[in-house]
Short mmCIF file of C-alpha atoms in Angstrom, two decimals:
data_model
loop_
_atom_site.label_atom_id
_atom_site.label_comp_id
_atom_site.label_asym_id
_atom_site.label_seq_id
_atom_site.Cartn_x
_atom_site.Cartn_y
_atom_site.Cartn_z
CA UNK A 205 242.20 143.83 63.80
CA UNK A 206 240.82 140.25 63.78
CA UNK A 207 239.65 140.73 67.36
CA UNK A 208 237.79 143.85 66.32
CA UNK A 209 236.07 142.07 63.46
CA UNK A 210 235.19 139.12 65.67
CA UNK A 211 233.11 141.35 67.88
CA UNK A 212 231.55 143.26 65.02
CA UNK A 213 227.96 144.42 65.42
CA UNK A 214 226.13 144.55 62.09
CA UNK A 215 223.25 146.81 61.21
CA UNK A 216 222.01 145.26 57.97
CA UNK A 217 222.38 146.34 55.32
CA UNK A 218 225.03 148.74 56.61
CA UNK A 219 228.65 148.32 55.67
CA UNK A 220 230.90 146.18 57.82
CA UNK A 221 233.05 147.52 60.62
CA UNK A 222 236.20 147.03 58.55
CA UNK A 223 234.74 148.96 55.60
CA UNK A 224 233.48 151.76 57.81
CA UNK A 225 236.71 152.03 59.77
CA UNK A 226 238.80 152.07 56.59
CA UNK A 227 236.60 154.74 54.99
CA UNK A 228 236.49 156.90 58.12
CA UNK A 229 240.27 156.68 58.58
CA UNK A 230 240.93 157.59 54.96
CA UNK A 231 238.57 160.56 55.22
CA UNK A 232 240.42 161.68 58.36
CA UNK A 233 243.75 161.48 56.53
CA UNK A 234 242.36 163.55 53.63
CA UNK A 235 240.80 166.06 56.04
CA UNK A 236 244.04 166.64 57.94
CA UNK A 237 246.11 166.80 54.75
CA UNK A 238 243.69 169.45 53.47
CA UNK A 239 244.14 171.54 56.61
CA UNK A 240 247.94 171.28 56.59
CA UNK A 241 248.64 171.36 52.84
CA UNK A 242 249.47 175.07 52.77
CA UNK A 243 251.68 174.85 55.87
CA UNK A 244 253.91 172.33 54.06
CA UNK A 245 254.61 174.75 51.17
CA UNK A 246 254.12 178.08 52.95
CA UNK A 247 257.53 179.61 52.00
CA UNK A 248 256.98 179.06 48.26
CA UNK A 249 253.40 180.32 48.36
CA UNK A 250 254.29 183.35 50.47
CA UNK A 251 257.14 184.27 48.14
CA UNK A 252 254.88 184.18 45.08
CA UNK A 253 252.14 186.14 46.83
CA UNK A 254 254.56 188.72 48.23
CA UNK A 255 253.59 188.16 51.87
CA UNK A 256 255.38 186.83 54.94
CA UNK A 257 255.34 183.09 55.58
CA UNK A 258 254.15 183.79 59.14
CA UNK A 259 250.71 184.54 57.69
CA UNK A 260 250.16 180.79 57.56
CA UNK A 261 249.32 181.01 61.26
CA UNK A 262 246.31 183.18 60.48
CA UNK A 263 245.19 180.74 57.81
CA UNK A 264 245.26 177.83 60.27
CA UNK A 265 243.33 179.87 62.85
CA UNK A 266 240.76 180.72 60.18
CA UNK A 267 240.33 177.04 59.31
CA UNK A 268 239.78 176.00 62.91
CA UNK A 269 237.44 178.93 63.61
CA UNK A 270 235.20 177.91 60.72
CA UNK A 271 235.54 174.29 61.83
CA UNK A 272 234.19 175.25 65.25
CA UNK A 273 231.14 176.84 63.62
CA UNK A 274 230.38 173.87 61.38
CA UNK A 275 230.93 171.43 64.25
CA UNK A 276 228.23 173.27 66.19
CA UNK A 277 225.65 172.51 63.48
CA UNK A 278 227.07 169.22 62.19
CA UNK A 279 224.91 167.12 64.50
CA UNK A 280 221.71 168.57 63.10
CA UNK A 281 222.95 168.00 59.54
CA UNK A 282 223.88 164.39 60.37
CA UNK A 283 220.42 163.73 61.81
CA UNK A 284 218.71 165.40 58.87
CA UNK A 285 220.72 163.96 55.97
CA UNK A 286 222.64 161.02 57.43
CA UNK A 287 226.38 160.71 58.11
CA UNK A 288 227.37 159.46 54.65
CA UNK A 289 225.90 162.47 52.85
CA UNK A 290 227.54 164.80 55.36
CA UNK A 291 230.90 163.10 54.75
CA UNK A 292 230.38 163.56 51.01
CA UNK A 293 229.75 167.27 51.61
CA UNK A 294 232.92 167.52 53.69
CA UNK A 295 234.97 165.90 50.92
CA UNK A 296 233.49 168.29 48.32
CA UNK A 297 234.53 171.20 50.54
CA UNK A 298 238.08 169.83 50.81
CA UNK A 299 238.31 169.54 47.02
CA UNK A 300 237.02 173.09 46.55
CA UNK A 301 239.50 174.27 49.18
CA UNK A 302 242.45 172.78 47.32
CA UNK A 303 241.29 174.31 44.05
CA UNK A 304 240.65 177.70 45.65
CA UNK A 305 244.10 177.95 47.24
CA UNK A 306 245.67 176.98 43.90
CA UNK A 307 244.26 180.18 42.33
CA UNK A 308 246.90 182.23 44.23
CA UNK A 309 244.28 184.99 44.70
CA UNK A 310 244.28 185.99 48.37
CA UNK A 311 240.50 186.61 48.77
CA UNK A 312 239.82 183.21 47.17
CA UNK A 313 242.43 181.60 49.44
CA UNK A 314 240.57 183.04 52.44
CA UNK A 315 237.28 181.62 51.15
CA UNK A 316 238.92 178.28 50.37
CA UNK A 317 240.34 178.10 53.90
CA UNK A 318 236.86 178.71 55.31
CA UNK A 319 235.50 175.88 53.15
CA UNK A 320 238.22 173.49 54.36
CA UNK A 321 237.40 174.45 57.95
CA UNK A 322 233.68 173.87 57.42
CA UNK A 323 234.45 170.44 56.00
CA UNK A 324 236.80 169.62 58.86
CA UNK A 325 234.15 170.46 61.44
CA UNK A 326 231.63 168.18 59.73
CA UNK A 327 233.93 165.16 59.56
CA UNK A 328 234.15 163.88 63.14
CA UNK A 329 230.43 164.07 64.00
CA UNK A 330 229.58 162.20 60.79
CA UNK A 331 232.30 159.57 61.18
CA UNK A 332 231.42 159.03 64.84
CA UNK A 333 227.82 158.36 63.85
CA UNK A 334 228.96 155.91 61.16
CA UNK A 335 231.30 154.04 63.51
CA UNK A 336 228.86 153.95 66.43
CA UNK A 337 226.41 151.96 64.30
CA UNK A 338 228.82 149.06 63.73
CA UNK A 339 231.22 149.10 66.68
CA UNK A 340 230.74 146.79 69.68
CA UNK A 341 231.04 148.51 73.05
CA UNK A 342 234.06 146.48 74.14
CA UNK A 343 236.00 147.63 71.04
CA UNK A 344 234.88 151.25 70.77
CA UNK A 345 238.09 152.83 72.11
CA UNK A 346 240.46 150.99 69.78
CA UNK A 347 238.17 151.53 66.77
CA UNK A 348 237.80 155.26 67.35
CA UNK A 349 241.52 155.55 68.12
CA UNK A 350 242.46 153.78 64.88
CA UNK A 351 240.30 156.27 63.01
CA UNK A 352 241.90 159.21 64.83
CA UNK A 353 245.36 157.92 63.92
CA UNK A 354 244.47 159.39 60.55
CA UNK A 355 245.20 162.87 61.95
CA UNK A 356 248.99 162.51 62.38
CA UNK A 357 249.10 160.29 59.29
CA UNK A 358 247.44 163.06 57.32
CA UNK A 359 249.98 165.52 58.68
CA UNK A 360 252.83 163.25 57.64
CA UNK A 361 251.35 162.82 54.14
CA UNK A 362 250.98 166.59 53.72
CA UNK A 363 254.53 167.20 54.96
CA UNK A 364 256.04 164.82 52.41
CA UNK A 365 253.67 164.94 49.41
CA UNK A 366 253.13 168.64 48.83
CA UNK A 367 256.77 169.77 49.03
CA UNK A 368 257.69 166.95 46.62
CA UNK A 369 254.88 167.77 44.19
CA UNK A 370 255.66 171.48 44.43
CA UNK A 371 259.32 170.91 43.60
CA UNK A 372 258.38 168.79 40.60
CA UNK A 373 255.33 170.58 39.19
CA UNK A 374 254.99 173.89 41.07
CA UNK A 375 252.79 174.60 44.08
CA UNK A 376 249.69 175.51 42.03
CA UNK A 377 249.71 172.14 40.29
CA UNK A 378 250.55 170.36 43.57
CA UNK A 379 247.37 171.68 45.15
CA UNK A 380 245.31 170.81 42.09
CA UNK A 381 246.70 167.27 42.28
CA UNK A 382 245.56 167.30 45.90
CA UNK A 383 241.95 167.51 44.67
CA UNK A 384 242.30 163.87 43.58
CA UNK A 385 242.36 162.76 47.24
CA UNK A 386 238.87 164.00 48.19
CA UNK A 387 237.39 162.90 44.83
CA UNK A 388 238.82 159.38 45.09
CA UNK A 389 237.63 159.10 48.69
CA UNK A 390 234.14 160.18 47.66
CA UNK A 391 234.09 157.36 45.14
CA UNK A 392 235.24 154.83 47.71
CA UNK A 393 232.64 156.00 50.22
CA UNK A 394 229.87 155.81 47.64
CA UNK A 395 230.92 152.27 46.74
CA UNK A 396 231.24 150.91 50.29
CA UNK A 397 228.30 152.73 51.90
CA UNK A 398 225.67 152.82 49.16
CA UNK A 399 223.32 150.69 51.32
CA UNK A 400 223.88 152.60 54.56
CA UNK A 401 220.61 152.69 56.55
CA UNK A 402 219.11 156.12 57.04
CA UNK A 403 217.56 157.42 60.23
CA UNK A 404 215.05 160.04 59.25
CA UNK A 405 214.82 162.88 61.72
CA UNK A 406 212.23 165.61 61.82
CA UNK A 407 213.70 168.72 60.16
CA UNK A 408 214.61 171.47 62.60
CA UNK A 409 216.58 174.67 62.52
CA UNK A 410 220.34 174.57 62.98
CA UNK A 411 220.11 176.98 65.91
CA UNK A 412 217.53 174.86 67.73
CA UNK A 413 219.59 171.75 67.12
CA UNK A 414 222.68 173.40 68.60
CA UNK A 415 220.76 174.52 71.70
CA UNK A 416 219.34 171.01 72.22
CA UNK A 417 222.77 169.41 71.87
CA UNK A 418 224.37 171.81 74.33
CA UNK A 419 221.50 171.24 76.76
CA UNK A 420 222.10 167.48 76.65
CA UNK A 421 225.83 167.98 77.16
CA UNK A 422 225.50 170.32 80.13
CA UNK A 423 222.92 168.09 81.84
CA UNK A 424 225.28 165.10 81.68
CA UNK A 425 228.31 165.11 83.97
CA UNK A 426 230.37 162.76 81.77
CA UNK A 427 229.64 164.80 78.64
CA UNK A 428 230.41 168.06 80.46
CA UNK A 429 233.69 166.61 81.63
CA UNK A 430 234.58 165.26 78.18
CA UNK A 431 233.88 168.66 76.60
CA UNK A 432 236.18 170.31 79.14
CA UNK A 433 238.85 167.70 78.53
CA UNK A 434 238.61 168.36 74.79
CA UNK A 435 239.33 172.04 75.45
CA UNK A 436 242.25 171.41 77.83
CA UNK A 437 243.92 168.56 75.94
CA UNK A 438 243.61 170.21 72.53
CA UNK A 439 245.21 173.36 73.94
CA UNK A 440 248.11 171.20 75.15
CA UNK A 441 248.33 169.26 71.88
CA UNK A 442 248.50 172.29 69.59
CA UNK A 443 250.90 174.12 71.90
CA UNK A 444 253.28 171.15 72.03
CA UNK A 445 253.13 170.74 68.24
CA UNK A 446 253.50 174.45 67.52
CA UNK A 447 256.32 175.24 69.94
CA UNK A 448 258.43 172.08 70.06
CA UNK A 449 260.84 173.28 67.36
CA UNK A 450 261.22 176.83 68.67
CA UNK A 451 261.71 175.60 72.24
CA UNK A 452 264.47 173.22 71.17
CA UNK A 453 266.16 175.90 69.07
CA UNK A 454 265.73 178.82 71.47
CA UNK A 455 266.03 177.21 74.91
CA UNK A 456 268.19 174.15 74.15
CA UNK A 457 270.37 175.40 71.26
CA UNK A 458 269.35 172.79 68.66
CA UNK A 459 269.70 173.35 64.92
CA UNK A 460 266.50 173.91 62.99
CA UNK A 461 266.92 170.68 61.03
CA UNK A 462 267.48 168.54 64.12
CA UNK A 463 264.56 170.16 65.96
CA UNK A 464 262.35 169.50 62.93
CA UNK A 465 263.27 165.81 63.07
CA UNK A 466 262.13 165.69 66.70
CA UNK A 467 258.85 167.36 65.74
CA UNK A 468 258.31 164.70 63.06
CA UNK A 469 259.07 161.99 65.62
CA UNK A 470 256.42 163.54 67.89
CA UNK A 471 253.82 163.09 65.14
CA UNK A 472 254.80 159.45 64.60
CA UNK A 473 254.61 158.91 68.36
CA UNK A 474 251.19 160.56 68.36
CA UNK A 475 249.95 158.17 65.66
CA UNK A 476 251.20 155.21 67.70
CA UNK A 477 249.80 156.73 70.89
CA UNK A 478 246.30 157.06 69.49
CA UNK A 479 246.15 153.33 68.84
CA UNK A 480 248.00 152.39 72.04
CA UNK A 481 245.74 154.40 74.33
CA UNK A 482 242.67 152.99 72.61
CA UNK A 483 243.91 149.48 73.43
CA UNK A 484 244.63 150.53 77.02
CA UNK A 485 241.14 152.00 77.45
CA UNK A 486 239.47 148.83 76.17
CA UNK A 487 241.70 146.58 78.29
CA UNK A 488 241.07 148.44 81.55
CA UNK A 489 237.43 149.09 80.68
CA UNK A 490 237.52 152.81 81.25
CA UNK A 491 237.88 155.63 78.77
CA UNK A 492 237.57 158.27 81.48
CA UNK A 493 240.15 156.45 83.58
CA UNK A 494 242.52 156.43 80.60
CA UNK A 495 241.90 160.13 79.99
CA UNK A 496 242.76 160.77 83.64
CA UNK A 497 246.04 158.90 83.18
CA UNK A 498 246.75 160.90 80.03
CA UNK A 499 246.18 164.11 81.96
CA UNK A 500 248.68 163.03 84.61
CA UNK A 501 251.31 162.03 82.06
CA UNK A 502 250.75 165.15 79.97
CA UNK A 503 251.03 167.38 83.03
CA UNK A 504 254.25 165.70 84.12
CA UNK A 505 255.68 165.92 80.61
CA UNK A 506 254.90 169.63 80.27
CA UNK A 507 256.28 170.32 83.73
CA UNK A 508 259.47 168.45 82.84
CA UNK A 509 260.00 170.72 79.83
CA UNK A 510 260.66 173.58 82.23
CA UNK A 511 264.10 172.02 82.78
CA UNK A 512 264.62 171.20 79.09
CA UNK A 513 267.96 173.03 78.76
CA UNK A 514 269.39 171.16 81.76
CA UNK A 515 268.69 167.69 80.35
CA UNK A 516 271.05 165.61 78.20
CA UNK A 517 270.33 165.84 74.48
CA UNK A 518 268.89 162.32 74.31
CA UNK A 519 266.47 163.04 77.15
CA UNK A 520 265.45 166.32 75.52
CA UNK A 521 264.41 164.49 72.38
CA UNK A 522 262.91 161.59 74.32
CA UNK A 523 260.80 163.89 76.49
CA UNK A 524 259.28 165.61 73.48
CA UNK A 525 258.55 162.27 71.81
CA UNK A 526 256.80 161.03 74.96
CA UNK A 527 254.87 164.29 75.19
CA UNK A 528 253.78 163.72 71.59
CA UNK A 529 252.58 160.19 72.33
CA UNK A 530 250.44 161.53 75.18
CA UNK A 531 249.22 164.94 74.02
CA UNK A 532 248.49 163.78 70.47
CA UNK A 533 247.15 160.39 71.52
CA UNK A 534 244.00 161.27 73.51
CA UNK A 535 241.49 162.05 70.74
CA UNK A 536 240.21 158.60 69.89
CA UNK A 537 239.51 157.69 73.51
CA UNK A 538 237.64 160.96 74.05
CA UNK A 539 235.49 160.52 70.93
CA UNK A 540 234.71 156.94 71.93
CA UNK A 541 233.59 158.10 75.38
CA UNK A 542 231.41 160.82 73.87
CA UNK A 543 229.78 158.19 71.64
CA UNK A 544 229.32 155.92 74.67
CA UNK A 545 227.57 158.58 76.77
CA UNK A 546 225.53 160.17 73.99
CA UNK A 547 221.82 159.24 73.76
CA UNK A 548 221.02 156.55 71.22
CA UNK A 549 220.76 157.85 67.65
CA UNK A 550 222.32 161.18 68.72
CA UNK A 551 226.00 160.23 68.57
CA UNK A 552 226.82 162.51 65.65
CA UNK A 553 224.88 165.41 67.15
CA UNK A 554 226.48 165.19 70.57
CA UNK A 555 229.95 164.63 69.09
CA UNK A 556 229.59 167.85 67.11
CA UNK A 557 228.41 169.74 70.18
CA UNK A 558 231.25 168.44 72.34
CA UNK A 559 233.90 169.15 69.71
CA UNK A 560 233.01 172.84 69.76
CA UNK A 561 235.07 173.06 72.96
CA UNK A 562 237.94 171.15 71.37
CA UNK A 563 238.04 173.70 68.55
CA UNK A 564 238.03 176.52 71.09
CA UNK A 565 241.04 174.90 72.77
CA UNK A 566 242.80 174.65 69.41
CA UNK A 567 242.22 178.36 68.77
CA UNK A 568 242.94 179.64 72.28
CA UNK A 569 245.81 177.30 73.26
CA UNK A 570 248.70 178.39 71.01
CA UNK A 571 247.87 182.09 71.32
CA UNK A 572 247.72 181.84 75.13
CA UNK A 573 251.01 179.93 75.12
CA UNK A 574 252.57 182.70 73.04
CA UNK A 575 251.23 185.32 75.46
CA UNK A 576 252.81 183.49 78.39
CA UNK A 577 256.12 183.42 76.54
CA UNK A 578 255.84 187.17 75.94
CA UNK A 579 255.52 187.61 79.72
CA UNK A 580 258.25 185.17 80.78
CA UNK A 581 260.68 185.06 77.84
CA UNK A 582 261.10 181.34 78.52
CA UNK A 583 259.32 178.54 76.67
CA UNK A 584 259.84 176.16 79.58
CA UNK A 585 257.86 178.48 81.86
CA UNK A 586 254.98 178.46 79.38
CA UNK A 587 255.03 174.64 79.28
CA UNK A 588 255.04 174.58 83.08
CA UNK A 589 251.97 176.82 83.24
CA UNK A 590 250.19 174.67 80.64
CA UNK A 591 250.87 171.55 82.73
CA UNK A 592 247.93 172.73 84.84
CA UNK A 593 245.63 171.77 81.95
CA UNK A 594 246.91 168.21 82.24
CA UNK A 595 246.67 167.98 86.02
CA UNK A 596 243.22 169.61 85.98
CA UNK A 597 242.08 167.14 83.34
CA UNK A 598 243.43 164.28 85.42
CA UNK A 599 241.30 165.29 88.41
CA UNK A 600 238.16 166.02 86.37
CA UNK A 601 238.34 162.73 84.46
CA UNK A 602 239.03 160.73 87.63
CA UNK A 603 236.03 162.24 89.44
CA UNK A 604 233.79 161.62 86.42
CA UNK A 605 235.07 158.03 86.23
CA UNK A 606 234.20 157.39 89.86
CA UNK A 607 230.70 158.84 89.42
CA UNK A 608 230.20 156.80 86.25
CA UNK A 609 231.03 153.45 87.86
#
């Protein structure tokens, strides 16, 4: 961290790199915890509502679908109002989402899920704009990766906090307590970024802003490649996270409890991986080169899962943990590269436009994986097919790296 601060680029009177990184990471933790709060207590909620716990899958899809929509217009909002105000809006939406789900009224839960998704789609474009203003180029990968480590950390917090609070106070009260997170973060952001400089942009329609952002992306080979990598790697990430437990139980004969422990270890490995790969990218001087390496490793890991049942138990667990470190660890490097290749003063806008494809991968990936399983009846075969996303990403990122040199 001292090395990061040593190379800090200040935009007076903006907040320091340490303050901005801390705030952005905390917001990311709150954002992810908001998305996953209901998944952590789904059985209790479903029982009280008289529905099946499997409906949580539809709620997650709804969140990411609305996140895709808000990400498409987030860049215009960031340019119009500034990243700090947009982050405040996102945090308000998270708080309203918690409160709405706590009502236990299904139509309100649907609306609350949409609000959480809208907030989630606003977060990364705004935080990328904030970080790009204070991050030196030679530290951008590690800084953005540290911020993105908030995703698995938020998942871990949700997995532990909400079941505990639900057991002690009931799930309604647990979600209402969750509102404290966004409110406290809003206060911290207001305190640390009160003097954030504002870049006034000429007001324009959200639709026109989206078209301009997509035009910039598709005219730039690196940005086109990064958008495609976001789609492919997010499809792999969500599929690995969603199907690790069922693959271990169904194909390898693990108990549910033991398989759940491996899934938790994957998330910890992903948090470590996000920081590790950011360091690697800064050391070798190439985010695209690192993303190519991640594609190779992810492809090999997914292909290896085809033979999961034939491996010793230790290697089964180890392979999933390594897959987690790779397929959960790419996000920070990709966001840093998007910020690097975006036109000056358009980082938030281009990040939002590029993340549209990441959200599409999140939505399409798990459902496509499930469809492959329906055809093959073998989770390993589905992982093998999805390894093509990794190998394809490896080639695309390598070619873009060579052109970018």
